[in-house]
PDB file of C-alpha atoms in Angstrom:
ATOM      1  CA  ASP A   1      80.469  -3.575   0.646  1.00 64.00           C
ATOM      2  CA  LEU A   2      80.837  -0.834  -1.960  1.00 62.00           C
ATOM      3  CA  ALA A   3      83.742  -2.521  -3.777  1.00 68.00           C
ATOM      4  CA  ASP A   4      81.730  -5.757  -4.110  1.00 78.00           C
ATOM      5  CA  ARG A   5      78.769  -3.799  -5.450  1.00 79.00           C
ATOM      6  CA  GLY A   6      80.978  -2.091  -8.031  1.00 85.00           C
ATOM      7  CA  LEU A   7      82.355  -5.430  -9.191  1.00 85.00           C
ATOM      8  CA  LEU A   8      78.865  -6.918  -9.468  1.00 82.00           C
ATOM      9  CA  ASP A   9      77.650  -3.879 -11.435  1.00 84.00           C
ATOM     10  CA  ALA A  10      80.597  -4.184 -13.851  1.00 88.00           C
ATOM     11  CA  MET A  11      79.937  -7.890 -14.345  1.00 88.00           C
ATOM     12  CA  GLN A  12      76.248  -7.216 -15.011  1.00 88.00           C
ATOM     13  CA  ARG A  13      77.062  -4.519 -17.572  1.00 89.00           C
ATOM     14  CA  ARG A  14      79.473  -6.859 -19.363  1.00 92.00           C
ATOM     15  CA  ALA A  15      76.981  -9.745 -19.319  1.00 92.00           C
ATOM     16  CA  THR A  16      74.257  -7.479 -20.682  1.00 91.00           C
ATOM     17  CA  ALA A  17      76.528  -6.276 -23.488  1.00 93.00           C
ATOM     18  CA  THR A  18      77.587  -9.795 -24.496  1.00 95.00           C
ATOM     19  CA  ALA A  19      74.438 -11.843 -23.730  1.00 94.00           C
ATOM     20  CA  GLY A  20      73.761 -12.336 -27.424  1.00 94.00           C
ATOM     21  CA  GLU A  21      77.014 -14.296 -27.704  1.00 96.00           C
ATOM     22  CA  PHE A  22      76.365 -16.647 -24.776  1.00 97.00           C
ATOM     23  CA  ASN A  23      76.207 -20.375 -25.438  1.00 97.00           C
ATOM     24  CA  PRO A  24      73.559 -22.509 -23.691  1.00 97.00           C
ATOM     25  CA  GLN A  25      75.726 -23.252 -20.646  1.00 97.00           C
ATOM     26  CA  ASN A  26      76.740 -19.585 -20.246  1.00 96.00           C
ATOM     27  CA  VAL A  27      73.107 -18.472 -20.215  1.00 96.00           C
ATOM     28  CA  ALA A  28      72.032 -21.167 -17.751  1.00 97.00           C
ATOM     29  CA  ASN A  29      74.997 -20.485 -15.463  1.00 96.00           C
ATOM     30  CA  VAL A  30      74.398 -16.735 -15.324  1.00 94.00           C
ATOM     31  CA  LEU A  31      70.652 -17.074 -14.715  1.00 94.00           C
ATOM     32  CA  TRP A  32      71.260 -19.707 -12.045  1.00 93.00           C
ATOM     33  CA  ALA A  33      73.895 -17.490 -10.381  1.00 91.00           C
ATOM     34  CA  LEU A  34      71.527 -14.521 -10.395  1.00 88.00           C
ATOM     35  CA  ALA A  35      68.853 -16.719  -8.837  1.00 88.00           C
ATOM     36  CA  THR A  36      71.194 -17.751  -6.019  1.00 87.00           C
ATOM     37  CA  MET A  37      71.882 -14.067  -5.312  1.00 84.00           C
ATOM     38  CA  GLY A  38      68.185 -13.190  -5.218  1.00 80.00           C
ATOM     39  CA  LYS A  39      68.490 -11.298  -8.507  1.00 78.00           C
ATOM     40  CA  GLY A  40      66.642 -13.769 -10.722  1.00 75.00           C
ATOM     41  CA  VAL A  41      63.846 -11.363 -11.569  1.00 76.00           C
ATOM     42  CA  ASP A  42      65.651  -8.067 -12.063  1.00 70.00           C
ATOM     43  CA  GLY A  43      69.311  -8.976 -12.567  1.00 57.00           C
ATOM     44  CA  GLY A  44      70.322  -5.434 -11.760  1.00 57.00           C
ATOM     45  CA  GLN A  45      70.446  -2.582 -14.191  1.00 54.00           C
ATOM     46  CA  GLY A  46      70.462  -2.568 -17.951  1.00 58.00           C
ATOM     47  CA  GLY A  47      67.917  -5.197 -18.930  1.00 87.00           C
ATOM     48  CA  LEU A  48      70.128  -8.221 -18.282  1.00 89.00           C
ATOM     49  CA  ILE A  49      67.202 -10.544 -17.538  1.00 91.00           C
ATOM     50  CA  ASP A  50      65.399  -9.489 -20.727  1.00 91.00           C
ATOM     51  CA  ARG A  51      68.520 -10.098 -22.815  1.00 93.00           C
ATOM     52  CA  LEU A  52      69.196 -13.481 -21.204  1.00 95.00           C
ATOM     53  CA  SER A  53      65.550 -14.535 -21.481  1.00 95.00           C
ATOM     54  CA  ALA A  54      65.594 -13.760 -25.197  1.00 95.00           C
ATOM     55  CA  ARG A  55      68.848 -15.674 -25.561  1.00 97.00           C
ATOM     56  CA  VAL A  56      67.358 -18.726 -23.810  1.00 98.00           C
ATOM     57  CA  LEU A  57      64.522 -18.785 -26.318  1.00 98.00           C
ATOM     58  CA  ASN A  58      66.917 -18.319 -29.239  1.00 97.00           C
ATOM     59  CA  LEU A  59      68.988 -21.279 -28.023  1.00 98.00           C
ATOM     60  CA  ARG A  60      66.025 -23.460 -27.096  1.00 97.00           C
ATOM     61  CA  ASP A  61      66.899 -26.279 -29.512  1.00 97.00           C
ATOM     62  CA  GLN A  62      70.472 -26.376 -28.219  1.00 97.00           C
ATOM     63  CA  LEU A  63      69.688 -26.526 -24.494  1.00 97.00           C
ATOM     64  CA  GLY A  64      70.610 -29.781 -22.804  1.00 96.00           C
ATOM     65  CA  GLN A  65      69.143 -31.400 -19.710  1.00 96.00           C
ATOM     66  CA  GLN A  66      71.596 -29.659 -17.366  1.00 95.00           C
ATOM     67  CA  GLU A  67      70.784 -26.214 -18.735  1.00 97.00           C
ATOM     68  CA  LYS A  68      67.037 -26.898 -18.470  1.00 97.00           C
ATOM     69  CA  PHE A  69      67.582 -28.152 -14.898  1.00 96.00           C
ATOM     70  CA  GLN A  70      69.257 -24.832 -14.018  1.00 96.00           C
ATOM     71  CA  LEU A  71      66.614 -22.819 -15.845  1.00 97.00           C
ATOM     72  CA  HIS A  72      63.896 -24.535 -13.823  1.00 96.00           C
ATOM     73  CA  GLN A  73      65.645 -23.419 -10.633  1.00 95.00           C
ATOM     74  CA  TRP A  74      65.879 -19.882 -12.002  1.00 94.00           C
ATOM     75  CA  LEU A  75      62.175 -19.839 -12.913  1.00 94.00           C
ATOM     76  CA  LEU A  76      61.267 -21.048  -9.417  1.00 93.00           C
ATOM     77  CA  SER A  77      63.428 -18.368  -7.825  1.00 90.00           C
ATOM     78  CA  CYS A  78      61.748 -15.687  -9.954  1.00 89.00           C
ATOM     79  CA  GLU A  79      58.359 -16.700  -8.639  1.00 87.00           C
ATOM     80  CA  LEU A  80      59.649 -16.725  -5.051  1.00 85.00           C
ATOM     81  CA  ASP A  81      61.332 -13.319  -5.447  1.00 78.00           C
ATOM     82  CA  LEU A  82      58.115 -11.563  -6.401  1.00 77.00           C
ATOM     83  CA  VAL A  83      56.201  -9.613  -3.833  1.00 69.00           C
ATOM     84  CA  SER A  84      52.496 -10.273  -3.439  1.00 62.00           C
ATOM     85  CA  GLY A  85      50.528  -9.256  -6.467  1.00 65.00           C
ATOM     86  CA  ALA A  86      53.527  -8.600  -8.703  1.00 76.00           C
ATOM     87  CA  SER A  87      53.792 -10.318 -12.047  1.00 81.00           C
ATOM     88  CA  LEU A  88      56.797 -11.855 -13.743  1.00 84.00           C
ATOM     89  CA  PRO A  89      58.734  -9.595 -16.098  1.00 85.00           C
ATOM     90  CA  SER A  90      57.708 -10.252 -19.699  1.00 88.00           C
ATOM     91  CA  GLY A  91      60.928 -12.051 -20.672  1.00 90.00           C
ATOM     92  CA  VAL A  92      60.732 -14.396 -17.689  1.00 92.00           C
ATOM     93  CA  ALA A  93      57.028 -15.017 -18.284  1.00 92.00           C
ATOM     94  CA  ARG A  94      57.707 -15.899 -21.907  1.00 95.00           C
ATOM     95  CA  VAL A  95      60.428 -18.418 -20.982  1.00 96.00           C
ATOM     96  CA  LYS A  96      58.107 -19.923 -18.381  1.00 96.00           C
ATOM     97  CA  GLN A  97      55.224 -20.142 -20.852  1.00 96.00           C
ATOM     98  CA  GLU A  98      57.267 -21.604 -23.697  1.00 97.00           C
ATOM     99  CA  MET A  99      59.728 -23.781 -21.783  1.00 97.00           C
ATOM    100  CA  GLY A 100      58.480 -24.191 -18.220  1.00 96.00           C
ATOM    101  CA  GLU A 101      57.213 -27.725 -18.699  1.00 96.00           C
ATOM    102  CA  GLU A 102      60.356 -29.049 -20.354  1.00 96.00           C
ATOM    103  CA  CYS A 103      62.522 -27.408 -17.684  1.00 97.00           C
ATOM    104  CA  LEU A 104      60.397 -29.048 -14.985  1.00 96.00           C
ATOM    105  CA  LEU A 105      60.802 -32.412 -16.685  1.00 96.00           C
ATOM    106  CA  ALA A 106      64.574 -31.953 -16.799  1.00 95.00           C
ATOM    107  CA  PHE A 107      64.570 -31.006 -13.114  1.00 95.00           C
ATOM    108  CA  SER A 108      62.575 -34.096 -12.207  1.00 94.00           C
ATOM    109  CA  GLY A 109      64.976 -36.305 -14.175  1.00 90.00           C
ATOM    110  CA  GLN A 110      62.733 -37.016 -17.149  1.00 79.00           C
ATOM    111  CA  ALA A 111      64.184 -36.611 -20.622  1.00 68.00           C
ATOM    112  CA  THR A 112      62.663 -33.923 -22.833  1.00 59.00           C
TER     113      THR A 112
END
């Protein structure tokens, strides 16, 4: 529906503009929500995924088990969303490279 699309676009613009202010739970919640909508890789217009990926890395030392659990689900969804032969966007790839293992451990119930 066009009205729903307009609301989603407005929310994405606002999240992109304020991503640098997000706390660990905000970042994890938004990335998880995008993953559940099939938007984990692109997040819509305006570089939202790049901004959130950078924020995740900036907050790395503050992320708890629950946030890492959600981030693991987001990383998995990004890989599933890609078409054959495509590569992860650079921000997503960097989070996966730098934090993928600790997010997996959180997901599997092991403390990091």
